[in-house]
Coordinates of C-alpha atoms in Angstrom, one line a residue:
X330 CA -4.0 31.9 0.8
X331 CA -3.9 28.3 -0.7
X332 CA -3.7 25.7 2.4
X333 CA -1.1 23.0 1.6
X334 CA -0.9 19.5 3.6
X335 CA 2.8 18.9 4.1
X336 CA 3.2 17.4 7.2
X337 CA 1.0 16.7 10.4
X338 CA 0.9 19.9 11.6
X339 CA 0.1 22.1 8.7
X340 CA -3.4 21.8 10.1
X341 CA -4.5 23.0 13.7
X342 CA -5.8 20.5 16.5
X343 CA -9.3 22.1 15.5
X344 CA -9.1 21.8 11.6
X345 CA -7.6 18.1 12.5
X346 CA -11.0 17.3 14.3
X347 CA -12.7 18.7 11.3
X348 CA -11.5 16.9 8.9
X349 CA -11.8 13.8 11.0
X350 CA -15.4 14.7 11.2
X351 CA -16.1 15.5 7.8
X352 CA -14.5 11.5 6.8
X353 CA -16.8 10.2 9.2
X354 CA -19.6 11.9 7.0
X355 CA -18.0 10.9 4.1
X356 CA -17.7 7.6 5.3
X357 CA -21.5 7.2 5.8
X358 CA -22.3 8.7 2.6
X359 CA -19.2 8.1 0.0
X360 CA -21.2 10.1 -2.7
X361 CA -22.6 13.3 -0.6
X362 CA -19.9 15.6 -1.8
X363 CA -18.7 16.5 -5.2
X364 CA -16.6 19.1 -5.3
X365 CA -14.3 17.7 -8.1
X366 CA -17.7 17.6 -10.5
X367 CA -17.0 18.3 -14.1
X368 CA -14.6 16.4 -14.3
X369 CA -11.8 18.6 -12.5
X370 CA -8.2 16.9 -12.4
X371 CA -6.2 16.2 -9.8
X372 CA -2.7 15.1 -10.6
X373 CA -1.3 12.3 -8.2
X374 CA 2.2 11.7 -8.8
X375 CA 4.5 8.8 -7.6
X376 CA 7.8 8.7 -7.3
X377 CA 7.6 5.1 -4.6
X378 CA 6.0 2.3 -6.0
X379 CA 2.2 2.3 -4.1
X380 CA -0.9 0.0 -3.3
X381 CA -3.0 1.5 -0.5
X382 CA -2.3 4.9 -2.0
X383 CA -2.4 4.9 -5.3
X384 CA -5.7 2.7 -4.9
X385 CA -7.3 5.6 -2.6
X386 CA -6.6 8.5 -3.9
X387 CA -7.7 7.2 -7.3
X388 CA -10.9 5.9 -5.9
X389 CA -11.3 9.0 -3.5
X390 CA -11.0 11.5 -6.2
X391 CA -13.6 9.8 -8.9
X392 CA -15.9 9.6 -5.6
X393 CA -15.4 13.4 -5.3
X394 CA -16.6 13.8 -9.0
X395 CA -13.2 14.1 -10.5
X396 CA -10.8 12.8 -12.6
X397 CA -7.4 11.4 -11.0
X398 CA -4.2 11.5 -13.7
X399 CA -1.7 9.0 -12.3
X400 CA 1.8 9.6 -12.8
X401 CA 5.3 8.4 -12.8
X402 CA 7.9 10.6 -12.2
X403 CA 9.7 7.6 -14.2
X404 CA 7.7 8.6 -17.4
X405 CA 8.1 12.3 -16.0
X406 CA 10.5 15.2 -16.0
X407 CA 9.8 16.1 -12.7
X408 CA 13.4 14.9 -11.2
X409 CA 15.2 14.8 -14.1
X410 CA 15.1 17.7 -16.3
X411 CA 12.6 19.9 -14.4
X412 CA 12.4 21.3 -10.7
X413 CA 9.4 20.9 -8.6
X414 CA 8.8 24.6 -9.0
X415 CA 8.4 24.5 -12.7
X416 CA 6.7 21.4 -12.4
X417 CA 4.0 22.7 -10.4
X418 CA 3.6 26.1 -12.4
X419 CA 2.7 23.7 -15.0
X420 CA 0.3 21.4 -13.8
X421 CA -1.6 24.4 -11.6
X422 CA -3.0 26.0 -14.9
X423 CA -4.6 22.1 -15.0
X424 CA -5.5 20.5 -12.2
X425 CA -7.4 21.4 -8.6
X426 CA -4.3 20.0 -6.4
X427 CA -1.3 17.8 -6.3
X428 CA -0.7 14.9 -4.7
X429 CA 3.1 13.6 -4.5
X430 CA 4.6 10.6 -3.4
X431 CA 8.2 11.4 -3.0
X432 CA 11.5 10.6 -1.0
X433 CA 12.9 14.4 0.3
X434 CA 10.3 16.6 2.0
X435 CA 12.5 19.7 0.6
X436 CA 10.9 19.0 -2.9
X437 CA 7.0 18.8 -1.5
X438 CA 8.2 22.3 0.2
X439 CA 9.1 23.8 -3.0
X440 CA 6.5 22.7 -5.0
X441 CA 4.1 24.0 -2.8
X442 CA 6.3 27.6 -2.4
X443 CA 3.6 29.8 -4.9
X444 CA 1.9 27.2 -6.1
X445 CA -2.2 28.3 -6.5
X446 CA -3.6 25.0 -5.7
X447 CA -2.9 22.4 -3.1
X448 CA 0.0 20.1 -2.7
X449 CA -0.4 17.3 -0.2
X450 CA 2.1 14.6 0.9
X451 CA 1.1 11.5 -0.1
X452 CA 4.1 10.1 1.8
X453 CA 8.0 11.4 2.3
X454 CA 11.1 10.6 3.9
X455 CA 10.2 12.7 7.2
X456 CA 6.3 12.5 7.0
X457 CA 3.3 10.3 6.0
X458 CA 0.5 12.6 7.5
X459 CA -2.2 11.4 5.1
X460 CA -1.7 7.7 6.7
X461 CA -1.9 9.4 10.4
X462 CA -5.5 10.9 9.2
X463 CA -6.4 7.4 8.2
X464 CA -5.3 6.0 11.7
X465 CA -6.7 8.4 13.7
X466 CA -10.1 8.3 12.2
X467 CA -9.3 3.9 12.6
X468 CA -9.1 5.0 16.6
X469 CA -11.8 7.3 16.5
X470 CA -14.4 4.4 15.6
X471 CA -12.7 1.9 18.1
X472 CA -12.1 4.0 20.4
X473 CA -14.1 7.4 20.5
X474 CA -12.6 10.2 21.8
X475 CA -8.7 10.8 20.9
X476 CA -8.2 13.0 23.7
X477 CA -6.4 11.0 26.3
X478 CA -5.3 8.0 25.0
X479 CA -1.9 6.3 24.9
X480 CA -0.8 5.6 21.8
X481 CA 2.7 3.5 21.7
X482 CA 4.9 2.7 18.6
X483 CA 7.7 0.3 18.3
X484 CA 10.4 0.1 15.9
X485 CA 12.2 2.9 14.0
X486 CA 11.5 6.0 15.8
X487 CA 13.5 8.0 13.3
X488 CA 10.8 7.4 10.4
X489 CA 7.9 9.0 8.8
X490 CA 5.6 7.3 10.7
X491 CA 6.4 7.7 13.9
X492 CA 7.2 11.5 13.7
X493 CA 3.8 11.6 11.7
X494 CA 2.7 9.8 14.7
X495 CA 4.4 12.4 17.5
X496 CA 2.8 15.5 15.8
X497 CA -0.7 14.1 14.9
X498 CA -1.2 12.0 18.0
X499 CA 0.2 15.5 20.5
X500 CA -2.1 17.9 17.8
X501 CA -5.2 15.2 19.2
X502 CA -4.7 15.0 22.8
X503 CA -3.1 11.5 22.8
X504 CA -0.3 10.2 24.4
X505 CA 2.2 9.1 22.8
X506 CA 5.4 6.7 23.0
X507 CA 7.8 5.7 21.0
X508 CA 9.8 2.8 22.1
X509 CA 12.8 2.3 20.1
X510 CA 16.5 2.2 20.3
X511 CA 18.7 5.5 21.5
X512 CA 20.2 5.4 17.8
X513 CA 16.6 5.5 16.2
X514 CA 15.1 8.4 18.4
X515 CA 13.1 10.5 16.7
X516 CA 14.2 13.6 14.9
X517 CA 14.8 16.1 17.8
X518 CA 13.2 19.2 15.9
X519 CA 9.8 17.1 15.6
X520 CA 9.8 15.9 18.6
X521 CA 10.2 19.4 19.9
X522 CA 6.9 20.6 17.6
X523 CA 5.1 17.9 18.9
X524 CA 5.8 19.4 22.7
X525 CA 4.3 22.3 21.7
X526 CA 1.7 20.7 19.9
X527 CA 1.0 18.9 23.3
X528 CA 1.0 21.3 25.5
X529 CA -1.7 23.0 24.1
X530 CA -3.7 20.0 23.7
X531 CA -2.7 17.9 27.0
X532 CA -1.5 15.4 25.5
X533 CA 2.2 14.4 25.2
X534 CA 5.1 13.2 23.4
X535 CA 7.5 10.1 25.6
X536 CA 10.6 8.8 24.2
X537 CA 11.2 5.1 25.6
X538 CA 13.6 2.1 25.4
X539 CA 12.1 -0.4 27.2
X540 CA 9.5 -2.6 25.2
X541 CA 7.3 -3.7 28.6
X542 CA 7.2 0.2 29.8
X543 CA 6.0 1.3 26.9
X544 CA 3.5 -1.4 26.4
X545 CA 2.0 -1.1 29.6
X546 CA -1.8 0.4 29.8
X547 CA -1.6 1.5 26.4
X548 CA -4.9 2.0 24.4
X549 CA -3.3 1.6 21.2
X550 CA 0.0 -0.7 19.8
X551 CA 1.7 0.4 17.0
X552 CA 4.5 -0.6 14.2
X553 CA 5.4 -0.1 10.9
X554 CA 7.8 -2.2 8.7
X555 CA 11.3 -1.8 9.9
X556 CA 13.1 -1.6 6.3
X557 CA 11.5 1.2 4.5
X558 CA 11.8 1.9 1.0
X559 CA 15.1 3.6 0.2
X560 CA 16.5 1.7 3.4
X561 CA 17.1 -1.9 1.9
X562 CA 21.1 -1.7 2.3
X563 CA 20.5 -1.2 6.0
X564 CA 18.0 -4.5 6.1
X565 CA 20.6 -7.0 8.3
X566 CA 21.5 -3.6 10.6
X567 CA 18.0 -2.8 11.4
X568 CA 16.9 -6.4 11.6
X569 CA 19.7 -6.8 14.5
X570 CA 19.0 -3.5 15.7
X571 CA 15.4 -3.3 16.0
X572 CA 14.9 -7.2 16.6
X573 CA 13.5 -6.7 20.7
X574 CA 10.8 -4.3 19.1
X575 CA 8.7 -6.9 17.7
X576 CA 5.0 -6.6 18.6
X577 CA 4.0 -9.9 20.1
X578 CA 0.9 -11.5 21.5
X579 CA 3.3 -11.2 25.0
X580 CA 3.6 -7.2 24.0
X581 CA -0.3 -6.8 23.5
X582 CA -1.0 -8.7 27.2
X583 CA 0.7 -5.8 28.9
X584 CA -1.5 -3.5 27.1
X585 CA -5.0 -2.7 27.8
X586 CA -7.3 -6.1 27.6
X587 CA -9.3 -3.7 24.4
X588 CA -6.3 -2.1 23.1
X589 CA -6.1 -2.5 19.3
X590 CA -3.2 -2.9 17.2
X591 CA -2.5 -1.0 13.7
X592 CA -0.2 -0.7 10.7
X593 CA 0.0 1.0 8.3
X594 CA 1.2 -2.0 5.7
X595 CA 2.8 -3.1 3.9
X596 CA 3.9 -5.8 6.7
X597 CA 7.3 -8.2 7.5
X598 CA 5.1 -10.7 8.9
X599 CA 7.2 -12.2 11.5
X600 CA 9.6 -9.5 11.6
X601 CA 8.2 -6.0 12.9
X602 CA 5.0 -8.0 14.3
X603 CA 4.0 -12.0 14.9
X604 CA 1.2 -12.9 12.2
X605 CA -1.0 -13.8 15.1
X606 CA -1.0 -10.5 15.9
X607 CA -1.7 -8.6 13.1
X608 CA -4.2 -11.6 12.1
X609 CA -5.3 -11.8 15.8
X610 CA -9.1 -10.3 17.1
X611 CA -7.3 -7.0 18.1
X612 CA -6.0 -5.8 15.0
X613 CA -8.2 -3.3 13.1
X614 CA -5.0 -2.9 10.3
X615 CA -8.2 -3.4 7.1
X616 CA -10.6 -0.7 8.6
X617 CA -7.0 0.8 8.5
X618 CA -6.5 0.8 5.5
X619 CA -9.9 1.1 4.4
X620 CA -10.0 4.6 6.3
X621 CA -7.3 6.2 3.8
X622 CA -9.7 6.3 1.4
X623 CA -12.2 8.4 3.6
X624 CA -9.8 10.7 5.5
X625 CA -8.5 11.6 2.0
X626 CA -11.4 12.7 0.7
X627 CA -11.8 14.5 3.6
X628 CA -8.7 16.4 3.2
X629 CA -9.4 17.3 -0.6
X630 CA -12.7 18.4 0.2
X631 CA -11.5 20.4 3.2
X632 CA -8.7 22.0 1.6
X633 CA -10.5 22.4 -1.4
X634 CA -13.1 24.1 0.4
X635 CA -10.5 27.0 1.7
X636 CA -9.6 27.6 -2.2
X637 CA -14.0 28.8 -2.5
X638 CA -14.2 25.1 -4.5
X639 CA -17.5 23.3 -2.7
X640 CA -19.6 20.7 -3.0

């Protein structure tokens, strides 16, 4: 059956420690692996505009041995005149996997329904589970073990991040808060997989409103920009909304004196987080980024390995 990476937990908690794994390997050794040698394609399609991925996947898959084909779904007919479905019954007689970019999480769903070869979510509305791979490998090297950390995000608990954050941080053992406003809770499905995702695991899933108790003792601080993209009518409302979930230098005092601070980036410098923070001696945010690059190769490799396709 071909393995597809949707969302966070399309992987177990032990296939999530794998892969981690394998980027650390990968990490050490960028050119150990080749399982894209020939060149085989993989087709890495954007329908957001994109630094960090477009850059990483690009350079991740020519690591890998293979050849990335970038496209637009501007230049494309995926969206207009064709349906994900026919789209990917096309490009699967072509490539090794797909890699989309998108807005709605009901189009990765139906490209992947049948498809032969793996789709993975470069990003969507609901999810950004490639990004939560990067971060938790960021952790693992600052931090060691997941298991048993507290992880806390502030800002839009209703986004892809911090639902990505919910069900990869519970699938790892962590614990995890997300401080934001009643009206921005997080989606109450997710949060309900992540439960269960937790209580296998030990770790858990706490919804908070106050900035201070959810700052306190934590291991890791966390935010992400505030006015995603497909969100810019709402910029003045969020701004006023989310305005007393800025991470500040007084924020990271009440965490742990080692705690670290990520995001994912782009970043509203003075907005979602000071600039002293996120240029301050706690903020690993460029092994951050760095780290997509590694944990995505990971992923290929791994999910390429479940389709017989090795090194």
């Amino acid at each position: 059956m071909t393995r597809h990476f949707l969302r966070d937990d399309d992987i177990t908690p032990a296939e999530q420690a794998e892969i981690l794994d394998l980027a650390v390997t990968l990490k050490a050794d960028r050119w150990v692996q080749k399982p894209l040698a020939g060149p085989q394609t993989v087709a890495v399609i954007f329908d957001k505009s994109s630094t960090r991925t477009r850059v990483s996947f690009a350079v991740g898959i020519a690591d890998l041995g293979g050849s990335p084909l970038i496209i637009s779904t501007a230049n494309s007919q995926l969206g207009g005149k064709e349906t994900p479905a026919d789209t990917a019954r096309v490009l699967e007689r072509q490539v090794a996997a797909i890699v989309w970019r998108t807005y709605a999480q009901a189009g990765l769903e139906e490209m992947a329904q049948g498809t032969r070869v793996p789709v993975v979510n470069a990003l969507s509305d609901d999810f950004h589970p490639c990004q939560l791979l990067a971060d938790l490998l960021t952790i693992k090297e600052h931090k060691g073990e997941l298991a048993g950390l507290t992880l806390s995000f502030f800002g839009d608990g209703r986004s892809n991040m911090a639902h990505s954050y919910a069900l990869a941080g519970a699938m790892a053992g962590m614990h995890v808060r997300i401080a934001s406003p009643i009206d921005y809770a997080p989606r109450e499905d997710i949060v309900a997989d992540a439960d269960r995702a937790a209580a296998a695991t030990g770790g858990s899933v706490t919804l908070m409103t106050d900035v201070n108790e959810a700052a306190a003792g934590a291991d890791i601080i966390v935010t992400d920009t505030w006015v995603s993209m497909g969100k810019e009518e709402e910029k003045l409302a969020r701004l006023r909304d989310l305005g007393a979930y800025k991470v500040t230098q007084e924020v990271m005092s009440q965490a742990k004196d080692d705690a670290i601070f990520i995001h994912c980036l782009p970043a509203d410098r003075g907005y979602e987080v000071d600039a002293e923070v996120i240029d301050g001696p706690q903020s690993v945010i460029w092994d951050e980024a760095e780290n997509r690059l590694h944990a995505q190769k990971a992923l290929l490799v791994w999910l390429l390995s479940k389709q017989g396709v090795s090194a």
